[in-house]
PDB file of C-alpha atoms and ligand atoms in Angstrom:
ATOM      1  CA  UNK A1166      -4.668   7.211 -24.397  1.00 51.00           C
ATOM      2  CA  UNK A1167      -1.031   5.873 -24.518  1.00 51.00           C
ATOM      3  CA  UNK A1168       1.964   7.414 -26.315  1.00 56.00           C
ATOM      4  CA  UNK A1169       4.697   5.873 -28.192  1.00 68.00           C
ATOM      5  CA  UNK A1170       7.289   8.393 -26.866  1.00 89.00           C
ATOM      6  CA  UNK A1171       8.499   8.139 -23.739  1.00 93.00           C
ATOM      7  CA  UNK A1172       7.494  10.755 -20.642  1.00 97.00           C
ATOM      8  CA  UNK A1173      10.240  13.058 -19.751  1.00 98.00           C
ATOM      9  CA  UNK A1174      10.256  13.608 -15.713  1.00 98.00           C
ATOM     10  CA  UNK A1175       9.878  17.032 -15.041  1.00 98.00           C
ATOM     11  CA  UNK A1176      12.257  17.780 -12.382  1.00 98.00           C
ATOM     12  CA  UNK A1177      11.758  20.907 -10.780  1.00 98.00           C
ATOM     13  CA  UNK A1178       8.357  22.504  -9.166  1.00 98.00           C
ATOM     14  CA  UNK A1179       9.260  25.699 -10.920  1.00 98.00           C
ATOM     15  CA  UNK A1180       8.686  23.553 -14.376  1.00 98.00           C
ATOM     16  CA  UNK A1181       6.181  21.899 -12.973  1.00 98.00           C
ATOM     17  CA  UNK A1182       3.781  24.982 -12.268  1.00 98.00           C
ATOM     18  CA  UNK A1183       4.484  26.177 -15.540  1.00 98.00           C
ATOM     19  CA  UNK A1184       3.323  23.356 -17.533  1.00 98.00           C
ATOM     20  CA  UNK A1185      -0.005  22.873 -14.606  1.00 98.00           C
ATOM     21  CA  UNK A1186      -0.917  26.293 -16.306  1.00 98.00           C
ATOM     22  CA  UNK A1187      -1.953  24.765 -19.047  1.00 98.00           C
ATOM     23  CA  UNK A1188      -3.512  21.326 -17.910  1.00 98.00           C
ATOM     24  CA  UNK A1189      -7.265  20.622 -17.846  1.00 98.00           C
ATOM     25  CA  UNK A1190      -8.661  19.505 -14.412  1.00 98.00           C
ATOM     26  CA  UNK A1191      -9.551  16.794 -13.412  1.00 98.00           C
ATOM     27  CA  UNK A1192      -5.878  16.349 -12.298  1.00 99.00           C
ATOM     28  CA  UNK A1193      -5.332  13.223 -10.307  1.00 99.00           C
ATOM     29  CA  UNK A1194      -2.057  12.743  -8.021  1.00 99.00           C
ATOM     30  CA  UNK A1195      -0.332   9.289  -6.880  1.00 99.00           C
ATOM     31  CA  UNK A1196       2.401  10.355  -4.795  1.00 99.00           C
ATOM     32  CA  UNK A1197       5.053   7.415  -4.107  1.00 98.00           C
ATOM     33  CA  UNK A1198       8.642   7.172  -3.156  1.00 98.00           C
ATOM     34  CA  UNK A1199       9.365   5.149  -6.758  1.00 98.00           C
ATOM     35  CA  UNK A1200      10.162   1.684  -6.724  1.00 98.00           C
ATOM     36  CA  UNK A1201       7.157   1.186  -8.099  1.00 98.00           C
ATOM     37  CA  UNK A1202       5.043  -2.545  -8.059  1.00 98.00           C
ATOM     38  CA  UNK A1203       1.814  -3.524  -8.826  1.00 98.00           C
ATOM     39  CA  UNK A1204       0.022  -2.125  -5.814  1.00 98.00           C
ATOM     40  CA  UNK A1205       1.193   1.772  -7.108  1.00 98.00           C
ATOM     41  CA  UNK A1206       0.076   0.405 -10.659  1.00 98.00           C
ATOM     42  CA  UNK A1207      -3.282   0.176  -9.592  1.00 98.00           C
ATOM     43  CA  UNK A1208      -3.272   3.277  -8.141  1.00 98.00           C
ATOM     44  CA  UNK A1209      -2.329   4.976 -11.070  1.00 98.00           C
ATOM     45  CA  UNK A1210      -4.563   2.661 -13.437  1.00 98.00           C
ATOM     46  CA  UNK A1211      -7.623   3.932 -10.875  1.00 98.00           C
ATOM     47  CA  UNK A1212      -6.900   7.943 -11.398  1.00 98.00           C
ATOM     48  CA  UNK A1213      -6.749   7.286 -15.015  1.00 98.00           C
ATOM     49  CA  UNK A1214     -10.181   6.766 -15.547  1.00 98.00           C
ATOM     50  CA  UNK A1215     -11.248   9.973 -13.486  1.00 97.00           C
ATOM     51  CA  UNK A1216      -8.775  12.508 -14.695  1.00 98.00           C
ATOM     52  CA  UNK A1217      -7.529  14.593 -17.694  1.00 98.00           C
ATOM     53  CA  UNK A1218      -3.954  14.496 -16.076  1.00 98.00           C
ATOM     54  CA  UNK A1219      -2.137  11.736 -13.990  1.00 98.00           C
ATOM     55  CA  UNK A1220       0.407  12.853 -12.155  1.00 99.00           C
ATOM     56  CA  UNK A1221       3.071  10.398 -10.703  1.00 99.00           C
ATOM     57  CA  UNK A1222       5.400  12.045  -8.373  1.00 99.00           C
ATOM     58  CA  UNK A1223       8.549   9.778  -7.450  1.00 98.00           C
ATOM     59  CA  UNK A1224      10.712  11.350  -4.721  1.00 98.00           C
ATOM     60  CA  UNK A1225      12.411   9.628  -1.611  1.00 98.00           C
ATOM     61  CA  UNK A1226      11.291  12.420   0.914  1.00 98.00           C
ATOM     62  CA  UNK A1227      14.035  12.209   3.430  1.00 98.00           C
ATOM     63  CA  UNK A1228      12.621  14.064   6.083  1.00 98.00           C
ATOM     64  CA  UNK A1229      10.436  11.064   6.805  1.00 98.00           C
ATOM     65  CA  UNK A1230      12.999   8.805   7.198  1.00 98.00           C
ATOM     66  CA  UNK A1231      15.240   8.823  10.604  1.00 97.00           C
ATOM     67  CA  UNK A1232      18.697   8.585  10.543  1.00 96.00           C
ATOM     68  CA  UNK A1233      18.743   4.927  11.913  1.00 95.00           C
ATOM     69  CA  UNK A1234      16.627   3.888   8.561  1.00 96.00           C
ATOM     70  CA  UNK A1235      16.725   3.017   4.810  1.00 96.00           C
ATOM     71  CA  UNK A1236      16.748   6.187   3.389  1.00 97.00           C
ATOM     72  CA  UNK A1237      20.469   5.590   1.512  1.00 96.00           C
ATOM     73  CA  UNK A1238      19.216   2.061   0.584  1.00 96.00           C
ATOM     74  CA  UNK A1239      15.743   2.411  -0.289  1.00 97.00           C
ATOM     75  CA  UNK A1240      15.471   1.167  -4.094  1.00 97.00           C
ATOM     76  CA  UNK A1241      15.306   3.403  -6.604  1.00 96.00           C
ATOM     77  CA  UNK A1242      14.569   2.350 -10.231  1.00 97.00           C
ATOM     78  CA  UNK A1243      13.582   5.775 -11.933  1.00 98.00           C
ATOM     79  CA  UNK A1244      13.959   4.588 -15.394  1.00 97.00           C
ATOM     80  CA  UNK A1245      11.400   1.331 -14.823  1.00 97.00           C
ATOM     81  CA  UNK A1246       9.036   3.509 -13.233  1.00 98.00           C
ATOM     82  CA  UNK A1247       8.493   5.717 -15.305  1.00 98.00           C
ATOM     83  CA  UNK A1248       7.840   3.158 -17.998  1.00 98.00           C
ATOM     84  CA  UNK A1249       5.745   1.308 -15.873  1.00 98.00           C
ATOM     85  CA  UNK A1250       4.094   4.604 -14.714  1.00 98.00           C
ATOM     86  CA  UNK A1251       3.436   5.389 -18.308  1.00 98.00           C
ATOM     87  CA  UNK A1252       1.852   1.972 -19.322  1.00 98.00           C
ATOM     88  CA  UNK A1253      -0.533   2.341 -16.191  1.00 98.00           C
ATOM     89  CA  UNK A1254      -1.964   5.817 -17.774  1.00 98.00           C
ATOM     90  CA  UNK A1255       0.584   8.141 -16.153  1.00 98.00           C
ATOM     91  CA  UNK A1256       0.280  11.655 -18.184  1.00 98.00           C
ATOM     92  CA  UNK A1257       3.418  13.173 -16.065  1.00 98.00           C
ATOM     93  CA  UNK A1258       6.092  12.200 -13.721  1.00 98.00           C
ATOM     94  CA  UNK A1259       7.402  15.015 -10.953  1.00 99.00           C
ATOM     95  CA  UNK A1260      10.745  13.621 -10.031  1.00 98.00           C
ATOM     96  CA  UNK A1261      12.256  16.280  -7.989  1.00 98.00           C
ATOM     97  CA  UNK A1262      15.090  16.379  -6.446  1.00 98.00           C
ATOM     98  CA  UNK A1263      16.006  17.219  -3.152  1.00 98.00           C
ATOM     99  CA  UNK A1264      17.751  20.555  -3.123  1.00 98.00           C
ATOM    100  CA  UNK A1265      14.444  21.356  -5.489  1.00 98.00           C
ATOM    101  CA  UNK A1266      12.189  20.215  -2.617  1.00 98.00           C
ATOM    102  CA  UNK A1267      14.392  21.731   0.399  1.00 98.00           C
ATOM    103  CA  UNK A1268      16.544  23.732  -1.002  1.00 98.00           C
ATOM    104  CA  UNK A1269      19.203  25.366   1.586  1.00 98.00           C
ATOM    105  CA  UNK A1270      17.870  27.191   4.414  1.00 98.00           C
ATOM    106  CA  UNK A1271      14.294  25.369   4.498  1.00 98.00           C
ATOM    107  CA  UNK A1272      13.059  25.386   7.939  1.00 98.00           C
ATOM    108  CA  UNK A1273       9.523  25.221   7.331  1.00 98.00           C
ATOM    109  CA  UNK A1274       7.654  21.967   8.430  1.00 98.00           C
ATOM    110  CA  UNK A1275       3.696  20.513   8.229  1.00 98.00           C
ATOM    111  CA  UNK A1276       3.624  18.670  11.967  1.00 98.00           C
ATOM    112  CA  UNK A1277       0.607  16.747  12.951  1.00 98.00           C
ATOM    113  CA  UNK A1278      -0.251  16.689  16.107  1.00 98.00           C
ATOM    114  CA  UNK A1279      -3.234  15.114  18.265  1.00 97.00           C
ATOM    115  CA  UNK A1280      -4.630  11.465  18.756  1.00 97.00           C
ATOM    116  CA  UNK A1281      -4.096  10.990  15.335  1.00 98.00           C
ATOM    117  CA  UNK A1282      -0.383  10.136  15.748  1.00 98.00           C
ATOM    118  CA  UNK A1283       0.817  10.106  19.116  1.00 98.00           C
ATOM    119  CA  UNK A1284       0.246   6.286  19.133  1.00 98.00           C
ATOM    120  CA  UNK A1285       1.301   3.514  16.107  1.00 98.00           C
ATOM    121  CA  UNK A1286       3.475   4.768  13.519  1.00 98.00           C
ATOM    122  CA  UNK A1287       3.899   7.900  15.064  1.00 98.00           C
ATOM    123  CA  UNK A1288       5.293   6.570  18.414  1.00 98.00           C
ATOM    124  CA  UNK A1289       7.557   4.014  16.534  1.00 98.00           C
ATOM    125  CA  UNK A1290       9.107   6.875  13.800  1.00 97.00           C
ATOM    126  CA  UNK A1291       8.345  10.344  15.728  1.00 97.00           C
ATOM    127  CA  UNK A1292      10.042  11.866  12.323  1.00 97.00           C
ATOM    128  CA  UNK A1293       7.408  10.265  10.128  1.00 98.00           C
ATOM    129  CA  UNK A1294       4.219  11.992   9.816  1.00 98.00           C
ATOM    130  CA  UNK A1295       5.993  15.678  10.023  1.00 98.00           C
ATOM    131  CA  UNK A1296       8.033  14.398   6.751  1.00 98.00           C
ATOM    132  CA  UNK A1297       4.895  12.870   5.283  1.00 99.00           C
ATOM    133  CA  UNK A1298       2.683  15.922   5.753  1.00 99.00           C
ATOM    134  CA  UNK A1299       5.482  18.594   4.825  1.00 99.00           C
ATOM    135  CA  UNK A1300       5.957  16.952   1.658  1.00 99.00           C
ATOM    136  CA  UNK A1301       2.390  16.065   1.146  1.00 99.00           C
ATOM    137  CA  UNK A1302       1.563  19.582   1.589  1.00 98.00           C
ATOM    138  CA  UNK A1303       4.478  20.783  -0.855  1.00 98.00           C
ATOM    139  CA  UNK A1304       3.135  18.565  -3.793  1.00 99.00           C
ATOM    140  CA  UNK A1305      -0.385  19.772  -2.996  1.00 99.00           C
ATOM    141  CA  UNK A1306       0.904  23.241  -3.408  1.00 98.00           C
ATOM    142  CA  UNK A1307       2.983  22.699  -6.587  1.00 98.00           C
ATOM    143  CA  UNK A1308       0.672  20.145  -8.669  1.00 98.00           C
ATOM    144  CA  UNK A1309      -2.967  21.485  -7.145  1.00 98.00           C
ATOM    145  CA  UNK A1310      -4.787  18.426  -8.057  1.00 98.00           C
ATOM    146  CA  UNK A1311      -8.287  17.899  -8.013  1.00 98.00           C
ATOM    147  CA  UNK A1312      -7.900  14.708  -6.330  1.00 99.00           C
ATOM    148  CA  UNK A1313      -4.645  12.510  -4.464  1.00 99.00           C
ATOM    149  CA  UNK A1314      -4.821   8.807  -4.186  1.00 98.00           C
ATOM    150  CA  UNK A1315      -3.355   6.944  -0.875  1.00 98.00           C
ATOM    151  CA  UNK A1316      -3.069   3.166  -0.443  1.00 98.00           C
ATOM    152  CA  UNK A1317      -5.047   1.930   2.734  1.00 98.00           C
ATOM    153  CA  UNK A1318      -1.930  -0.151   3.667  1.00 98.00           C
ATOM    154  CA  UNK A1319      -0.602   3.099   5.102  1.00 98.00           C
ATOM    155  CA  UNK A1320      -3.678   3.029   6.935  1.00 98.00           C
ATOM    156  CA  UNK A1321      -2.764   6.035   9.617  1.00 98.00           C
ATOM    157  CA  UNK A1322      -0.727   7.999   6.802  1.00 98.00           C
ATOM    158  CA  UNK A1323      -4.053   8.180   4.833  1.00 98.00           C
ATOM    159  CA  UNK A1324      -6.200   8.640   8.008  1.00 98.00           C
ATOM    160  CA  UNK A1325      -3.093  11.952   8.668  1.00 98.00           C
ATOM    161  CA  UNK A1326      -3.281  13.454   5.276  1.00 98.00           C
ATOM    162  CA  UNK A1327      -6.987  13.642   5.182  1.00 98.00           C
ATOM    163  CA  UNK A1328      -6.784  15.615   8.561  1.00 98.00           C
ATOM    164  CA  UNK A1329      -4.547  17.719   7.384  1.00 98.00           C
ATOM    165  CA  UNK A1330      -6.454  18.584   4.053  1.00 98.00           C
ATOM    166  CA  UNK A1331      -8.804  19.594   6.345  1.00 98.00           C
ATOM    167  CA  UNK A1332      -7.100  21.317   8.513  1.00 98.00           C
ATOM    168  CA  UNK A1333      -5.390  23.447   6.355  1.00 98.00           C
ATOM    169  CA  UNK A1334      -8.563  23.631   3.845  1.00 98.00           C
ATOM    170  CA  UNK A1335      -6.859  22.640   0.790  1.00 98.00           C
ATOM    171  CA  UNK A1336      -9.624  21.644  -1.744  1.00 98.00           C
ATOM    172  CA  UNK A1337      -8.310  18.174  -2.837  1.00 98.00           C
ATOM    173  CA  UNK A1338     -10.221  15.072  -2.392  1.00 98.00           C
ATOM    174  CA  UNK A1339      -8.564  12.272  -1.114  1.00 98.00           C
ATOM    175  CA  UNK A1340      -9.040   8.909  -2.234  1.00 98.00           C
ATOM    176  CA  UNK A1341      -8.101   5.399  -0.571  1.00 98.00           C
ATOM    177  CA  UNK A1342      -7.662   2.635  -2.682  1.00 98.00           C
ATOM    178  CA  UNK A1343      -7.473  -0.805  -0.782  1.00 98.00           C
ATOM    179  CA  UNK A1344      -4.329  -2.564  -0.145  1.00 98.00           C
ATOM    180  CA  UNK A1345      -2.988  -4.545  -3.027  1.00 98.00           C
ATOM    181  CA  UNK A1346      -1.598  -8.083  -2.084  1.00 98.00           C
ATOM    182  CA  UNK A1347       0.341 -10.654  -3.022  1.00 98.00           C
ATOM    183  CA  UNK A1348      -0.958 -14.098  -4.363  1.00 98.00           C
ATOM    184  CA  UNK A1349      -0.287 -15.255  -0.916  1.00 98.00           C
ATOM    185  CA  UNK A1350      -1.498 -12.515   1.305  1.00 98.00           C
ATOM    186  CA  UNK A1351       1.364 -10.353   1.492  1.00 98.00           C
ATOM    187  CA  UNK A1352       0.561  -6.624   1.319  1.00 98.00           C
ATOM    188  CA  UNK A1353       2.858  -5.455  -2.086  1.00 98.00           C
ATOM    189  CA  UNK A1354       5.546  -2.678  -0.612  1.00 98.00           C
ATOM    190  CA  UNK A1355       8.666  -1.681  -2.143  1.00 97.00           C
ATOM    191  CA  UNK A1356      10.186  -2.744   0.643  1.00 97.00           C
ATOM    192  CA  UNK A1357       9.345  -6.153   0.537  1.00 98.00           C
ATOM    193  CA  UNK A1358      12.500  -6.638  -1.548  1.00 97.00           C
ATOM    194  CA  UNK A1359      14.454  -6.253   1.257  1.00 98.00           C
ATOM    195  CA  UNK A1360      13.552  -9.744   2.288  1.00 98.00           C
ATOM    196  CA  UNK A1361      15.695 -12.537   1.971  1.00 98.00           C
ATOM    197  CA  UNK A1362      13.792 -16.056   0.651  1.00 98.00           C
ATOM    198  CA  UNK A1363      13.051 -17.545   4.345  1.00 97.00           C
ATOM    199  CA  UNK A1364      11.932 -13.957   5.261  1.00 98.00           C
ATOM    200  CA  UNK A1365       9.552 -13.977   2.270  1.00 98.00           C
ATOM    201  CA  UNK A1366       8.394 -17.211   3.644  1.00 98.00           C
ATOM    202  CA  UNK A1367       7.297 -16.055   6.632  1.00 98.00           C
ATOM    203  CA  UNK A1368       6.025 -12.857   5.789  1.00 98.00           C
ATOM    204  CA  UNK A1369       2.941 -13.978   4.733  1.00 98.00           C
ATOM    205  CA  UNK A1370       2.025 -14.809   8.058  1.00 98.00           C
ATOM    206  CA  UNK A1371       1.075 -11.005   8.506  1.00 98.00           C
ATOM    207  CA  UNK A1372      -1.865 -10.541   7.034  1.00 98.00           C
ATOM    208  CA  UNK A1373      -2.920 -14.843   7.706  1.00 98.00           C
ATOM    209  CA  UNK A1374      -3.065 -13.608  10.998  1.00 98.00           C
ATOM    210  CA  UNK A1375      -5.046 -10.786  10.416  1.00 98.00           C
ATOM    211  CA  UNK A1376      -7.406 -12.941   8.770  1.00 98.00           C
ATOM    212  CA  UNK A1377      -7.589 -14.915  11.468  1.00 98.00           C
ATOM    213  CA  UNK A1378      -8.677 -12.194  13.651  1.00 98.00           C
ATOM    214  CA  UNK A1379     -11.120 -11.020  11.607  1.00 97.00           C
ATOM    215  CA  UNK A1380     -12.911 -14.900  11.555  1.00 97.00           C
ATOM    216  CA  UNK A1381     -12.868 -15.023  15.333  1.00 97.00           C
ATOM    217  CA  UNK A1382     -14.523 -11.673  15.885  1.00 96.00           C
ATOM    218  CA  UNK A1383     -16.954 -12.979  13.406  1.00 95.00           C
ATOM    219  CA  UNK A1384     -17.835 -15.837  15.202  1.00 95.00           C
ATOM    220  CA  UNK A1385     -17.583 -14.297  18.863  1.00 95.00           C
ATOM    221  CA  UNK A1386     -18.187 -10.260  17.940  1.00 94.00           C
ATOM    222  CA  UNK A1387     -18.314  -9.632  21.756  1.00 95.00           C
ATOM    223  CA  UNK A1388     -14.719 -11.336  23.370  1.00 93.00           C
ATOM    224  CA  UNK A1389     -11.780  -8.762  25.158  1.00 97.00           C
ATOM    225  CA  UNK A1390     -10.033  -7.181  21.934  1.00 98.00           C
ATOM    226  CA  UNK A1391      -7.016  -6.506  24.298  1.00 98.00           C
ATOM    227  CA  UNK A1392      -6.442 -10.232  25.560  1.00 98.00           C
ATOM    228  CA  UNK A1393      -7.312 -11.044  21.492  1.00 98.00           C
ATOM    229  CA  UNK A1394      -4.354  -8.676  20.212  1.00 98.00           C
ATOM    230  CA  UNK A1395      -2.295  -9.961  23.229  1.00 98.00           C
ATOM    231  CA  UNK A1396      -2.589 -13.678  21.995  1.00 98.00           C
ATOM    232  CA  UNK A1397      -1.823 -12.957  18.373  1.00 98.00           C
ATOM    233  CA  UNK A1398       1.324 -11.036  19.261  1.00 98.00           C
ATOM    234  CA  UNK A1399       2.585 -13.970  21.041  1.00 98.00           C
ATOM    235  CA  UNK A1400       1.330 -16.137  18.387  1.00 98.00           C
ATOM    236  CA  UNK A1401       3.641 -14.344  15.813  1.00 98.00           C
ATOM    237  CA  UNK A1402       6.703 -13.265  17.685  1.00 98.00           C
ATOM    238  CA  UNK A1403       6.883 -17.420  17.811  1.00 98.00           C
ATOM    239  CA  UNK A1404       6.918 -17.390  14.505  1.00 96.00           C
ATOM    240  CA  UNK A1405      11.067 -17.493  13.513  1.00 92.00           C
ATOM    241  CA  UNK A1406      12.211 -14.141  12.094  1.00 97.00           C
ATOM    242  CA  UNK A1407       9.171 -12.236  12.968  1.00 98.00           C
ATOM    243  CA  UNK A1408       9.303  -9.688  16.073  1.00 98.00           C
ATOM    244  CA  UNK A1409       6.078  -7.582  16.428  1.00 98.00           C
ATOM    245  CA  UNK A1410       5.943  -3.370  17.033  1.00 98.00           C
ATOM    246  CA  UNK A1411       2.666  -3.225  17.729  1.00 98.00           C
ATOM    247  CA  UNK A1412      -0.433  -5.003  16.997  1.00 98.00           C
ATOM    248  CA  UNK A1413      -3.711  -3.220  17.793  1.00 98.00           C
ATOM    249  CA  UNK A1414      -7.616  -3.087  17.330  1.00 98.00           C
ATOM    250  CA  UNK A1415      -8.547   0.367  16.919  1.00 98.00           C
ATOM    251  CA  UNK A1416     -11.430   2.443  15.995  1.00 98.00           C
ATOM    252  CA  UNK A1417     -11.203   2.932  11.991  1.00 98.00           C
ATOM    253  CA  UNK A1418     -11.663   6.599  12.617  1.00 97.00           C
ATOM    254  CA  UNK A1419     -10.169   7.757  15.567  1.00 97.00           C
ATOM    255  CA  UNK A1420      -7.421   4.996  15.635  1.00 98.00           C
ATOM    256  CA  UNK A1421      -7.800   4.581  19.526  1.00 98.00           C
ATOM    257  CA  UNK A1422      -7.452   1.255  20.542  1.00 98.00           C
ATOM    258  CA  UNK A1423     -10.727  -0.394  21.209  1.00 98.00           C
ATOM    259  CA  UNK A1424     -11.230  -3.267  23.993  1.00 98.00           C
ATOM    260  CA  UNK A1425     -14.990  -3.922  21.878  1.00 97.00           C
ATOM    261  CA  UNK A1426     -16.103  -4.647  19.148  1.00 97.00           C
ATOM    262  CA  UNK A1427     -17.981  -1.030  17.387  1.00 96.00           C
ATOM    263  CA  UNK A1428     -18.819  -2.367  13.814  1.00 96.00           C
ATOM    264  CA  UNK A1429     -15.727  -0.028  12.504  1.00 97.00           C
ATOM    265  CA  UNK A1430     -12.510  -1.773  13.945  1.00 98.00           C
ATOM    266  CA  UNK A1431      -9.240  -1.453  12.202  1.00 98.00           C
ATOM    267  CA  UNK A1432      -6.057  -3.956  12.944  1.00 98.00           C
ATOM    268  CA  UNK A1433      -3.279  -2.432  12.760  1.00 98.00           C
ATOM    269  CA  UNK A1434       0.096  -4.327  12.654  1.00 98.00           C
ATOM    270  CA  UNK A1435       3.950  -3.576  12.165  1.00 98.00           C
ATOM    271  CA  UNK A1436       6.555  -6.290  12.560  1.00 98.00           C
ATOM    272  CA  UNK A1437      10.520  -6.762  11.656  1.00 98.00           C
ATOM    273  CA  UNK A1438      10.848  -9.456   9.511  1.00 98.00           C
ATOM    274  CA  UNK A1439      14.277 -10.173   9.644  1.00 98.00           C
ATOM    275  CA  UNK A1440      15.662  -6.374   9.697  1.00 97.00           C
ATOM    276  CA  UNK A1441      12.577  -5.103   7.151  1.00 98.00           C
ATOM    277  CA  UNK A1442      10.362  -3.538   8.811  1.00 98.00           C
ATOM    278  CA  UNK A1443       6.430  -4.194   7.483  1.00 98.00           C
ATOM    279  CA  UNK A1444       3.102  -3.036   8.571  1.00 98.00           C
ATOM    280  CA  UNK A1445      -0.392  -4.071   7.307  1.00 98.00           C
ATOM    281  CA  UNK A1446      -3.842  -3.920   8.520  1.00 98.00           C
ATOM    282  CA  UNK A1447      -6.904  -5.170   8.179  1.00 98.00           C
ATOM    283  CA  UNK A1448     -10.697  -3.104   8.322  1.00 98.00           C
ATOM    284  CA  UNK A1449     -13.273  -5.607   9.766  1.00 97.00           C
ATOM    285  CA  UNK A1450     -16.534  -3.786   9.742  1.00 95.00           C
ATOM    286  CA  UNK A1451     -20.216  -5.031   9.959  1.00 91.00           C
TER     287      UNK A1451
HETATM  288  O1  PAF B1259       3.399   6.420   1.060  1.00 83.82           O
HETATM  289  C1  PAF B1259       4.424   6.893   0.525  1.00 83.82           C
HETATM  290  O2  PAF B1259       4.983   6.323  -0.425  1.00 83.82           O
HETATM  291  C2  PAF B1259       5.000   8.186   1.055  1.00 83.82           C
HETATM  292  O3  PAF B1259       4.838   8.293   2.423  1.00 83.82           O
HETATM  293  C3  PAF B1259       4.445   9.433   0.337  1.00 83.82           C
HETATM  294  C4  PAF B1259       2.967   9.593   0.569  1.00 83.82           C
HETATM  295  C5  PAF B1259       4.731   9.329  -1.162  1.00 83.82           C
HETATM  296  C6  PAF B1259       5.140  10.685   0.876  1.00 83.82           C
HETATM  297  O4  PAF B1259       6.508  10.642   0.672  1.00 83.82           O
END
């Protein structure tokens, strides 16, 4: 049910356990960085229908971000969201900030390890997964949901969190709700407004591409997967604007690159466009 009055963000974790006191389970968690779009939307609009509580938490976690990167830039829009959070079935918004998350003297972190990210995003941004999981762990601890939903664009990031949950045996399900796109193929990421008009343009040519991969294996399921991700590499870093990271087949569960075929194939791709950096993927499964 919606309400005319607006949410009020609760702002600190020590609020925050106070009020979960007194919430009835299910409780379902989107975690995001703010700036939300439609993909988040449909994230929240998804844990509406399972749970008694939907908690939004907005916070631009810097220890993921390295110092080279967007962290003073990345858009924030707190007011919007939570509006937008609300209309989508949003019950409460955690908007911490960061002394409340690492206050002074924090020198505790959650760092993967293992062939889960020595290789894709956590070869390109060694900080990443350690800030991801250390602040994935701390809203675990301070919202205990019954369930957290993860976009499959961050394909590895979901693939990371579930390991951990497991790991460290929290008792939260984790669900992963398929990429949301634009009309024209363009995964939906807050940093997509980065992009200037020609960048936009090209963008697109992302997930066409991963499209196209997906047709050829269909039609020859048994060719070289290495000399196929080779080709399309070249194919895009022709493209103007576009320079590829990496661009890999890899097994949907282990995320090792795979030279076959298996049935269970995930490509993975991250590219500057411009100076934005994007990554998408694409499961192509029998
Ligand atoms: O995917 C994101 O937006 C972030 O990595 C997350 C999960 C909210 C942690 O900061």
């Amino acid at each position: 049910m919606t309400s005319s009055t607006s949410l009020v963000p609760i702002k600190t974790s020590k609020d925050l356990r106070l009020l979960r006191q007194d919430w009835r389970n299910p409780v379902g968690l989107v975690p995001t960085m703010g700036a939300l779009h439609e993909g988040h939307l449909q994230l929240i609009r998804h844990a509406a229908h399972y749970a008694e509580e939907v908690v939004v938490s907005i916070f631009v976690n810097p220890t993921q971000f390295a110092a080279n990167e967007d962290l003073e830039s990345y858009p924030k829009s707190l007011a919007s969201d939570i509006e937008m959070a609300q209309l989508a079935g949003a019950t409460q918004i955690f908007a911490p900030n960061v002394t409340d998350l690492y206050p002074n003297g924090f020198s505790t972190y959650v760092v993967p390890s293992g062939p889960l990210v020595e290789r894709w995003e956590g070869r390109s941004r060694p900080h990443f997964f350690r800030g991801v999981c250390t602040v994935v762990c701390k809203l675990f601890q301070i919202i205990q949901p019954t369930f957290a939903i993860f976009g499959q664009k961050d394909f590895q990031q979901l693939q990371v969190v579930r390991q951990m949950v497991s790991d460290l045996d929290f008792q939260i399900e984790i669900q992963a709700f398929p990429t949301v796109r634009e009309e024209d193929g363009l995964a939906m990421s807050s940093r997509n407004s980065y992009l200037d008009s020609e960048e936009r343009k090209v963008a697109p040519l992302l997930y066409k591409t991963l499209q196209q991969a997906a047709a050829i294996i269909q039609n020859k399921p048994k060719q070289n997967l290495e000399v196929l991700s080779q080709t399309l590499t070249s194919q895009l870093n022709a493209a103007p604007q576009i320079k590829i990271d990496y661009l890999s087949f890899v097994d949907a569960e282990s995320l090792q690159p795979v030279s076959q075929f298996n049935g269970n194939v995930c490509l993975m791709v991250a590219a500057f466009v411009g100076n934005t950096r994007l990554i998408d993927n694409l499961l192509i499964q029998t």
